[in-house]
């Protein structure tokens, strides 16, 4: 991930100028701006990024979009999602295939395809095992993700242009977002629904998918609060195609509803937006704190293991950031067909 230079008008995770990255900025009928070239060195890293995003979406309290923000592909994913939604709208409006192709041409497929492949692999392969590990080793699991998110908060904050005048506004927004996420992660579910109605599954998916694009809010945690976490994991593990299909449809509807608002915020007030995201990430740490009040006496093993996993998670993120920076510095000529 690269920190934007001071003269830019908005945060950049991919090194492009704001004029190139702006969604919908081309004049009517003009050819879409080509996606930035990407070194082949990013391909394995993007697969790992996608795998991590899919993995974290399986864990209550951890947001996949938080990981996307940490590893530097959040803006690319949101803008690409916006163009996919735009293509669907053009198709429904009967604007013709030319308009649809213009939107799809702006999707950063060299990022999207490996990331989606990694996410799918994580969900299909690890839905059952992750549920078991989180239940069997809750302190160590939460310690690992706590370390990842703590270090990752630096990612959006490094994208902010800190000037003297708006600093108070930044701090106020950070605090408001922190408190919002802190209160949301205090929600608990009474019990999981054994056989939820499909309309409930649809609506829950539409709500939970918002967490995929809003850092600091966990989709799995929202499902847990709605009593649908265990049934959803079980449906994926059992390959329940009806449940999965209804859930996917709800997710598509929810995603289309929120992504345009996020795109507008990232383009109009980019620095304030990422400050809010950092606040949401910080507030969500409440759900990842291993030693919850009222959990009973804490032994030395209950302290050492989570702390070690916190350090491991923090080091992992730092290494991933370093690898990403080196991949970004790889000669672009290697990526030419």
mmCIF file of C-alpha atoms in Angstrom:
data_model
loop_
_atom_site.group_PDB
_atom_site.id
_atom_site.type_symbol
_atom_site.label_atom_id
_atom_site.label_comp_id
_atom_site.label_asym_id
_atom_site.label_seq_id
_atom_site.Cartn_x
_atom_site.Cartn_y
_atom_site.Cartn_z
ATOM 1 C CA UNK A 1 0.000 0.000 0.000
ATOM 2 C CA UNK A 2 1.270 3.437 -0.799
ATOM 3 C CA UNK A 3 0.585 6.603 1.122
ATOM 4 C CA UNK A 4 -0.793 9.376 -1.098
ATOM 5 C CA UNK A 5 1.421 12.323 -1.750
ATOM 6 C CA UNK A 6 0.369 15.623 -0.144
ATOM 7 C CA UNK A 7 -0.770 17.231 -3.390
ATOM 8 C CA UNK A 8 -3.463 14.666 -4.138
ATOM 9 C CA UNK A 9 -7.108 15.486 -3.558
ATOM 10 C CA UNK A 10 -8.075 12.126 -2.123
ATOM 11 C CA UNK A 11 -6.628 8.977 -0.631
ATOM 12 C CA UNK A 12 -5.190 6.502 -3.081
ATOM 13 C CA UNK A 13 -4.611 2.835 -2.506
ATOM 14 C CA UNK A 14 -3.584 1.975 -6.024
ATOM 15 C CA UNK A 15 -1.394 4.880 -7.012
ATOM 16 C CA UNK A 16 -3.718 6.360 -9.618
ATOM 17 C CA UNK A 17 -4.764 9.983 -9.783
ATOM 18 C CA UNK A 18 -8.217 11.004 -8.663
ATOM 19 C CA UNK A 19 -9.203 11.950 -12.189
ATOM 20 C CA UNK A 20 -8.418 8.437 -13.378
ATOM 21 C CA UNK A 21 -10.089 6.762 -10.437
ATOM 22 C CA UNK A 22 -13.252 8.866 -10.360
ATOM 23 C CA UNK A 23 -16.383 6.793 -10.942
ATOM 24 C CA UNK A 24 -18.603 8.042 -13.700
ATOM 25 C CA UNK A 25 -16.365 10.999 -14.478
ATOM 26 C CA UNK A 26 -16.077 10.356 -18.215
ATOM 27 C CA UNK A 27 -18.258 12.430 -20.537
ATOM 28 C CA UNK A 28 -21.256 10.802 -22.122
ATOM 29 C CA UNK A 29 -20.318 8.537 -25.001
ATOM 30 C CA UNK A 30 -16.588 8.737 -24.277
ATOM 31 C CA UNK A 31 -14.528 5.601 -24.030
ATOM 32 C CA UNK A 32 -14.021 4.389 -20.468
ATOM 33 C CA UNK A 33 -10.724 5.125 -18.808
ATOM 34 C CA UNK A 34 -8.515 2.041 -18.903
ATOM 35 C CA UNK A 35 -7.729 0.306 -15.634
ATOM 36 C CA UNK A 36 -4.261 0.872 -14.262
ATOM 37 C CA UNK A 37 -1.715 -1.758 -15.253
ATOM 38 C CA UNK A 38 -0.878 -4.153 -12.458
ATOM 39 C CA UNK A 39 2.313 -6.132 -11.977
ATOM 40 C CA UNK A 40 2.040 -9.953 -12.120
ATOM 41 C CA UNK A 41 3.689 -9.927 -8.699
ATOM 42 C CA UNK A 42 0.320 -8.836 -7.283
ATOM 43 C CA UNK A 43 -1.541 -11.960 -8.448
ATOM 44 C CA UNK A 44 -0.548 -14.323 -5.599
ATOM 45 C CA UNK A 45 -0.942 -11.473 -3.119
ATOM 46 C CA UNK A 46 -4.448 -10.733 -4.405
ATOM 47 C CA UNK A 47 -5.363 -14.406 -4.002
ATOM 48 C CA UNK A 48 -4.121 -14.249 -0.405
ATOM 49 C CA UNK A 49 -6.017 -10.993 0.159
ATOM 50 C CA UNK A 50 -9.228 -12.559 -1.107
ATOM 51 C CA UNK A 51 -8.670 -15.646 1.022
ATOM 52 C CA UNK A 52 -8.196 -13.453 4.100
ATOM 53 C CA UNK A 53 -11.337 -11.434 3.348
ATOM 54 C CA UNK A 54 -13.384 -14.604 2.949
ATOM 55 C CA UNK A 55 -11.835 -16.079 6.078
ATOM 56 C CA UNK A 56 -12.578 -13.059 8.237
ATOM 57 C CA UNK A 57 -16.171 -12.842 7.022
ATOM 58 C CA UNK A 58 -16.667 -16.249 8.652
ATOM 59 C CA UNK A 59 -15.616 -14.961 12.074
ATOM 60 C CA UNK A 60 -18.079 -12.932 14.188
ATOM 61 C CA UNK A 61 -16.608 -9.560 15.098
ATOM 62 C CA UNK A 62 -14.230 -9.326 12.131
ATOM 63 C CA UNK A 63 -15.134 -7.328 9.017
ATOM 64 C CA UNK A 64 -13.943 -8.468 5.610
ATOM 65 C CA UNK A 65 -13.912 -4.853 4.452
ATOM 66 C CA UNK A 66 -11.582 -4.056 7.342
ATOM 67 C CA UNK A 67 -9.105 -6.547 5.914
ATOM 68 C CA UNK A 68 -9.625 -5.113 2.411
ATOM 69 C CA UNK A 69 -8.800 -1.668 3.777
ATOM 70 C CA UNK A 70 -5.758 -2.984 5.657
ATOM 71 C CA UNK A 71 -4.279 -4.747 2.625
ATOM 72 C CA UNK A 72 -4.897 -1.809 0.303
ATOM 73 C CA UNK A 73 -7.617 -2.954 -2.108
ATOM 74 C CA UNK A 74 -10.728 -1.453 -0.506
ATOM 75 C CA UNK A 75 -11.139 1.497 -2.872
ATOM 76 C CA UNK A 76 -10.526 -0.680 -5.935
ATOM 77 C CA UNK A 77 -13.157 -3.166 -4.769
ATOM 78 C CA UNK A 78 -15.754 -0.495 -4.016
ATOM 79 C CA UNK A 79 -15.248 1.323 -7.311
ATOM 80 C CA UNK A 80 -15.366 -1.941 -9.239
ATOM 81 C CA UNK A 81 -18.549 -2.942 -7.417
ATOM 82 C CA UNK A 82 -20.008 0.433 -8.350
ATOM 83 C CA UNK A 83 -19.295 -0.177 -12.034
ATOM 84 C CA UNK A 84 -20.849 -3.658 -11.862
ATOM 85 C CA UNK A 85 -23.964 -2.137 -10.282
ATOM 86 C CA UNK A 86 -23.884 0.566 -12.957
ATOM 87 C CA UNK A 87 -23.739 -2.087 -15.692
ATOM 88 C CA UNK A 88 -26.761 -3.841 -14.206
ATOM 89 C CA UNK A 89 -28.677 -0.542 -14.118
ATOM 90 C CA UNK A 90 -27.800 0.212 -17.740
ATOM 91 C CA UNK A 91 -29.025 -3.240 -18.728
ATOM 92 C CA UNK A 92 -32.308 -2.868 -16.849
ATOM 93 C CA UNK A 93 -32.870 0.567 -18.388
ATOM 94 C CA UNK A 94 -32.399 -0.864 -21.873
ATOM 95 C CA UNK A 95 -29.483 1.426 -22.712
ATOM 96 C CA UNK A 96 -27.861 -1.252 -24.871
ATOM 97 C CA UNK A 97 -24.779 -3.416 -24.619
ATOM 98 C CA UNK A 98 -22.453 -0.530 -25.458
ATOM 99 C CA UNK A 99 -23.333 1.243 -22.195
ATOM 100 C CA UNK A 100 -23.021 -2.024 -20.278
ATOM 101 C CA UNK A 101 -19.581 -2.688 -21.765
ATOM 102 C CA UNK A 102 -18.460 0.851 -20.901
ATOM 103 C CA UNK A 103 -19.226 0.180 -17.236
ATOM 104 C CA UNK A 104 -17.714 -3.312 -17.170
ATOM 105 C CA UNK A 105 -14.555 -2.072 -18.905
ATOM 106 C CA UNK A 106 -13.819 0.063 -15.849
ATOM 107 C CA UNK A 107 -13.957 -2.865 -13.436
ATOM 108 C CA UNK A 108 -10.453 -3.744 -12.236
ATOM 109 C CA UNK A 109 -10.706 -7.406 -13.199
ATOM 110 C CA UNK A 110 -7.022 -8.074 -12.488
ATOM 111 C CA UNK A 111 -7.829 -7.400 -8.850
ATOM 112 C CA UNK A 112 -11.432 -8.578 -8.679
ATOM 113 C CA UNK A 113 -11.001 -12.060 -10.197
ATOM 114 C CA UNK A 114 -8.187 -13.305 -7.918
ATOM 115 C CA UNK A 115 -9.767 -11.666 -4.864
ATOM 116 C CA UNK A 116 -13.145 -13.301 -5.540
ATOM 117 C CA UNK A 117 -11.419 -16.631 -6.198
ATOM 118 C CA UNK A 118 -9.610 -16.385 -2.871
ATOM 119 C CA UNK A 119 -12.817 -15.437 -1.051
ATOM 120 C CA UNK A 120 -14.748 -18.339 -2.572
ATOM 121 C CA UNK A 121 -11.994 -20.788 -1.670
ATOM 122 C CA UNK A 122 -11.952 -19.590 1.946
ATOM 123 C CA UNK A 123 -15.728 -19.791 2.374
ATOM 124 C CA UNK A 124 -16.115 -23.193 0.718
ATOM 125 C CA UNK A 125 -13.111 -24.802 2.385
ATOM 126 C CA UNK A 126 -13.157 -23.245 5.836
ATOM 127 C CA UNK A 127 -16.775 -22.539 6.831
ATOM 128 C CA UNK A 128 -16.952 -25.688 8.970
ATOM 129 C CA UNK A 129 -13.376 -25.720 10.364
ATOM 130 C CA UNK A 130 -13.403 -22.005 11.261
ATOM 131 C CA UNK A 131 -16.645 -22.372 13.186
ATOM 132 C CA UNK A 132 -15.069 -25.260 15.109
ATOM 133 C CA UNK A 133 -11.798 -23.414 15.794
ATOM 134 C CA UNK A 134 -13.502 -20.233 16.996
ATOM 135 C CA UNK A 135 -15.659 -22.268 19.371
ATOM 136 C CA UNK A 136 -12.798 -24.508 20.568
ATOM 137 C CA UNK A 137 -10.096 -21.815 20.897
ATOM 138 C CA UNK A 138 -11.992 -18.535 21.336
ATOM 139 C CA UNK A 139 -9.287 -16.603 23.199
ATOM 140 C CA UNK A 140 -6.497 -17.402 20.747
ATOM 141 C CA UNK A 141 -8.761 -16.757 17.741
ATOM 142 C CA UNK A 142 -9.872 -13.380 19.034
ATOM 143 C CA UNK A 143 -6.291 -12.502 19.968
ATOM 144 C CA UNK A 144 -5.143 -13.192 16.411
ATOM 145 C CA UNK A 145 -7.785 -10.979 14.817
ATOM 146 C CA UNK A 146 -7.337 -8.292 17.478
ATOM 147 C CA UNK A 147 -3.666 -8.009 16.507
ATOM 148 C CA UNK A 148 -4.559 -7.846 12.818
ATOM 149 C CA UNK A 149 -7.091 -5.035 13.257
ATOM 150 C CA UNK A 150 -5.024 -2.993 15.745
ATOM 151 C CA UNK A 151 -2.141 -2.680 13.306
ATOM 152 C CA UNK A 152 -4.527 -2.353 10.383
ATOM 153 C CA UNK A 153 -6.098 0.829 11.772
ATOM 154 C CA UNK A 154 -2.949 2.577 10.587
ATOM 155 C CA UNK A 155 -3.892 1.798 6.967
ATOM 156 C CA UNK A 156 -6.747 4.312 6.591
ATOM 157 C CA UNK A 157 -5.103 6.856 8.896
ATOM 158 C CA UNK A 158 -2.007 6.911 6.666
ATOM 159 C CA UNK A 159 -4.255 7.890 3.767
ATOM 160 C CA UNK A 160 -5.479 11.064 5.482
ATOM 161 C CA UNK A 161 -3.957 14.464 4.750
ATOM 162 C CA UNK A 162 -3.651 15.890 8.259
ATOM 163 C CA UNK A 163 -3.885 19.678 8.147
ATOM 164 C CA UNK A 164 -4.315 22.006 11.097
ATOM 165 C CA UNK A 165 -7.789 23.348 10.330
ATOM 166 C CA UNK A 166 -9.885 20.194 9.834
ATOM 167 C CA UNK A 167 -8.093 18.136 12.484
ATOM 168 C CA UNK A 168 -10.843 18.770 15.059
ATOM 169 C CA UNK A 169 -13.457 17.593 12.552
ATOM 170 C CA UNK A 170 -11.402 14.470 11.876
ATOM 171 C CA UNK A 171 -11.168 13.696 15.581
ATOM 172 C CA UNK A 172 -14.887 14.263 16.145
ATOM 173 C CA UNK A 173 -15.843 11.970 13.256
ATOM 174 C CA UNK A 174 -13.373 9.320 14.406
ATOM 175 C CA UNK A 175 -14.868 9.402 17.904
ATOM 176 C CA UNK A 176 -18.455 9.248 16.606
ATOM 177 C CA UNK A 177 -17.633 6.273 14.378
ATOM 178 C CA UNK A 178 -15.757 4.601 17.230
ATOM 179 C CA UNK A 179 -18.739 4.909 19.570
ATOM 180 C CA UNK A 180 -21.138 3.666 16.885
ATOM 181 C CA UNK A 181 -19.123 0.508 16.237
ATOM 182 C CA UNK A 182 -18.456 0.033 19.957
ATOM 183 C CA UNK A 183 -22.185 0.063 20.708
ATOM 184 C CA UNK A 184 -23.086 -2.122 17.718
ATOM 185 C CA UNK A 185 -20.599 -4.797 18.719
ATOM 186 C CA UNK A 186 -22.210 -4.884 22.160
ATOM 187 C CA UNK A 187 -25.261 -6.533 20.624
ATOM 188 C CA UNK A 188 -25.734 -10.203 21.435
ATOM 189 C CA UNK A 189 -28.089 -12.807 20.072
ATOM 190 C CA UNK A 190 -30.417 -14.752 22.319
ATOM 191 C CA UNK A 191 -30.237 -17.891 20.173
ATOM 192 C CA UNK A 192 -29.814 -19.132 16.641
ATOM 193 C CA UNK A 193 -32.908 -19.904 14.608
ATOM 194 C CA UNK A 194 -33.006 -23.590 13.738
ATOM 195 C CA UNK A 195 -35.024 -23.242 10.520
ATOM 196 C CA UNK A 196 -35.353 -19.585 9.480
ATOM 197 C CA UNK A 197 -37.923 -18.563 6.877
ATOM 198 C CA UNK A 198 -36.434 -17.766 3.471
ATOM 199 C CA UNK A 199 -37.738 -14.184 3.587
ATOM 200 C CA UNK A 200 -35.844 -13.757 6.864
ATOM 201 C CA UNK A 201 -32.723 -15.177 5.214
ATOM 202 C CA UNK A 202 -33.134 -12.730 2.308
ATOM 203 C CA UNK A 203 -33.524 -9.680 4.565
ATOM 204 C CA UNK A 204 -30.706 -10.761 6.882
ATOM 205 C CA UNK A 205 -28.354 -11.169 3.914
ATOM 206 C CA UNK A 206 -29.262 -7.705 2.603
ATOM 207 C CA UNK A 207 -28.334 -6.217 5.983
ATOM 208 C CA UNK A 208 -25.247 -8.344 6.633
ATOM 209 C CA UNK A 209 -23.723 -7.702 3.197
ATOM 210 C CA UNK A 210 -23.470 -4.021 4.102
ATOM 211 C CA UNK A 211 -20.727 -5.073 6.503
ATOM 212 C CA UNK A 212 -18.748 -6.387 3.543
ATOM 213 C CA UNK A 213 -18.309 -2.824 2.290
ATOM 214 C CA UNK A 214 -18.282 -0.916 5.605
ATOM 215 C CA UNK A 215 -15.052 -1.403 7.591
ATOM 216 C CA UNK A 216 -15.451 -2.103 11.286
ATOM 217 C CA UNK A 217 -18.851 -3.791 10.963
ATOM 218 C CA UNK A 218 -18.826 -7.581 10.841
ATOM 219 C CA UNK A 219 -21.318 -9.375 8.619
ATOM 220 C CA UNK A 220 -20.956 -12.539 10.680
ATOM 221 C CA UNK A 221 -21.547 -10.561 13.860
ATOM 222 C CA UNK A 222 -24.741 -9.093 12.426
ATOM 223 C CA UNK A 223 -25.878 -12.594 11.469
ATOM 224 C CA UNK A 224 -25.045 -13.708 14.997
ATOM 225 C CA UNK A 225 -27.116 -10.864 16.433
ATOM 226 C CA UNK A 226 -30.022 -11.853 14.173
ATOM 227 C CA UNK A 227 -29.735 -15.525 15.125
ATOM 228 C CA UNK A 228 -28.698 -16.660 11.642
ATOM 229 C CA UNK A 229 -24.951 -17.224 12.045
ATOM 230 C CA UNK A 230 -25.019 -20.980 12.758
ATOM 231 C CA UNK A 231 -27.793 -21.759 10.215
ATOM 232 C CA UNK A 232 -25.877 -19.914 7.485
ATOM 233 C CA UNK A 233 -22.597 -21.716 8.174
ATOM 234 C CA UNK A 234 -24.480 -25.004 8.294
ATOM 235 C CA UNK A 235 -26.151 -24.266 4.949
ATOM 236 C CA UNK A 236 -22.771 -23.568 3.332
ATOM 237 C CA UNK A 237 -21.264 -26.686 4.884
ATOM 238 C CA UNK A 238 -24.239 -28.813 3.707
ATOM 239 C CA UNK A 239 -24.315 -27.151 0.238
ATOM 240 C CA UNK A 240 -27.966 -26.154 0.772
ATOM 241 C CA UNK A 241 -28.452 -24.519 -2.638
ATOM 242 C CA UNK A 242 -31.889 -23.054 -1.878
ATOM 243 C CA UNK A 243 -30.687 -21.311 1.296
ATOM 244 C CA UNK A 244 -27.460 -20.201 -0.403
ATOM 245 C CA UNK A 245 -29.362 -18.910 -3.450
ATOM 246 C CA UNK A 246 -31.814 -16.849 -1.374
ATOM 247 C CA UNK A 247 -28.958 -15.532 0.761
ATOM 248 C CA UNK A 248 -26.997 -14.582 -2.362
ATOM 249 C CA UNK A 249 -29.977 -12.757 -3.867
ATOM 250 C CA UNK A 250 -30.465 -10.770 -0.670
ATOM 251 C CA UNK A 251 -26.761 -9.941 -0.622
ATOM 252 C CA UNK A 252 -26.897 -8.613 -4.191
ATOM 253 C CA UNK A 253 -29.859 -6.368 -3.367
ATOM 254 C CA UNK A 254 -28.167 -5.058 -0.219
ATOM 255 C CA UNK A 255 -24.866 -4.452 -1.994
ATOM 256 C CA UNK A 256 -26.505 -2.515 -4.818
ATOM 257 C CA UNK A 257 -28.274 -0.333 -2.254
ATOM 258 C CA UNK A 258 -25.188 0.789 -0.333
ATOM 259 C CA UNK A 259 -22.266 0.814 -2.752
ATOM 260 C CA UNK A 260 -23.291 4.003 -4.597
ATOM 261 C CA UNK A 261 -23.448 5.948 -1.354
ATOM 262 C CA UNK A 262 -19.959 4.811 -0.430
ATOM 263 C CA UNK A 263 -18.630 5.736 -3.864
ATOM 264 C CA UNK A 264 -20.051 9.232 -3.532
ATOM 265 C CA UNK A 265 -18.511 9.643 -0.081
ATOM 266 C CA UNK A 266 -15.098 8.426 -1.268
ATOM 267 C CA UNK A 267 -15.144 10.899 -4.157
ATOM 268 C CA UNK A 268 -16.636 13.964 -2.442
ATOM 269 C CA UNK A 269 -15.076 13.769 1.038
ATOM 270 C CA UNK A 270 -12.385 11.071 0.796
ATOM 271 C CA UNK A 271 -10.320 12.025 3.841
ATOM 272 C CA UNK A 272 -13.311 12.336 6.148
ATOM 273 C CA UNK A 273 -14.626 9.014 4.835
ATOM 274 C CA UNK A 274 -11.468 7.088 5.660
ATOM 275 C CA UNK A 275 -11.318 8.725 9.106
ATOM 276 C CA UNK A 276 -14.823 7.392 9.752
ATOM 277 C CA UNK A 277 -13.719 3.966 8.541
ATOM 278 C CA UNK A 278 -10.761 4.023 10.916
ATOM 279 C CA UNK A 279 -13.101 4.905 13.774
ATOM 280 C CA UNK A 280 -15.396 2.001 12.888
ATOM 281 C CA UNK A 281 -12.406 -0.336 12.848
ATOM 282 C CA UNK A 282 -11.249 0.888 16.257
ATOM 283 C CA UNK A 283 -14.711 0.559 17.780
ATOM 284 C CA UNK A 284 -15.094 -2.979 16.454
ATOM 285 C CA UNK A 285 -12.137 -4.080 18.593
ATOM 286 C CA UNK A 286 -14.627 -4.500 21.417
ATOM 287 C CA UNK A 287 -15.929 -7.655 19.747
ATOM 288 C CA UNK A 288 -12.381 -9.015 19.418
ATOM 289 C CA UNK A 289 -11.158 -8.377 22.969
ATOM 290 C CA UNK A 290 -10.366 -11.901 24.235
ATOM 291 C CA UNK A 291 -11.014 -11.331 27.925
ATOM 292 C CA UNK A 292 -14.677 -10.386 28.204
ATOM 293 C CA UNK A 293 -16.065 -9.255 31.581
ATOM 294 C CA UNK A 294 -17.868 -11.965 33.506
ATOM 295 C CA UNK A 295 -16.049 -14.804 31.718
ATOM 296 C CA UNK A 296 -14.710 -16.170 34.994
ATOM 297 C CA UNK A 297 -11.192 -16.341 36.452
ATOM 298 C CA UNK A 298 -8.316 -15.844 34.004
ATOM 299 C CA UNK A 299 -5.354 -18.235 34.183
ATOM 300 C CA UNK A 300 -1.818 -17.577 32.937
ATOM 301 C CA UNK A 301 -2.532 -19.709 29.871
ATOM 302 C CA UNK A 302 -5.554 -17.558 29.119
ATOM 303 C CA UNK A 303 -3.228 -14.555 28.884
ATOM 304 C CA UNK A 304 -0.089 -15.909 27.215
ATOM 305 C CA UNK A 305 -1.754 -17.643 24.271
ATOM 306 C CA UNK A 306 -3.960 -14.716 23.152
ATOM 307 C CA UNK A 307 -1.060 -12.267 23.523
ATOM 308 C CA UNK A 308 1.173 -14.461 21.363
ATOM 309 C CA UNK A 309 -1.545 -14.662 18.734
ATOM 310 C CA UNK A 310 -2.020 -10.877 18.912
ATOM 311 C CA UNK A 311 1.667 -10.429 18.130
ATOM 312 C CA UNK A 312 1.434 -13.003 15.337
ATOM 313 C CA UNK A 313 -1.538 -11.197 13.799
ATOM 314 C CA UNK A 314 0.216 -7.831 13.995
ATOM 315 C CA UNK A 315 3.414 -9.199 12.442
ATOM 316 C CA UNK A 316 1.414 -10.892 9.694
ATOM 317 C CA UNK A 317 -0.203 -7.595 8.679
ATOM 318 C CA UNK A 318 3.133 -5.777 8.723
ATOM 319 C CA UNK A 319 4.686 -8.461 6.504
ATOM 320 C CA UNK A 320 1.720 -8.298 4.121
ATOM 321 C CA UNK A 321 2.080 -4.510 3.913
ATOM 322 C CA UNK A 322 5.789 -4.892 3.130
ATOM 323 C CA UNK A 323 5.137 -7.493 0.424
ATOM 324 C CA UNK A 324 2.465 -5.279 -1.098
ATOM 325 C CA UNK A 325 4.819 -2.320 -1.213
ATOM 326 C CA UNK A 326 7.511 -4.394 -2.895
ATOM 327 C CA UNK A 327 5.006 -5.752 -5.412
ATOM 328 C CA UNK A 328 3.911 -2.183 -6.167
ATOM 329 C CA UNK A 329 7.516 -1.288 -6.915
ATOM 330 C CA UNK A 330 7.922 -4.200 -9.370
ATOM 331 C CA UNK A 331 8.483 -3.045 -12.982
ATOM 332 C CA UNK A 332 5.139 -2.597 -14.708
ATOM 333 C CA UNK A 333 6.730 -3.846 -17.885
ATOM 334 C CA UNK A 334 6.490 -7.340 -16.442
ATOM 335 C CA UNK A 335 2.720 -7.029 -16.490
ATOM 336 C CA UNK A 336 2.427 -6.288 -20.201
ATOM 337 C CA UNK A 337 0.882 -9.059 -22.295
#
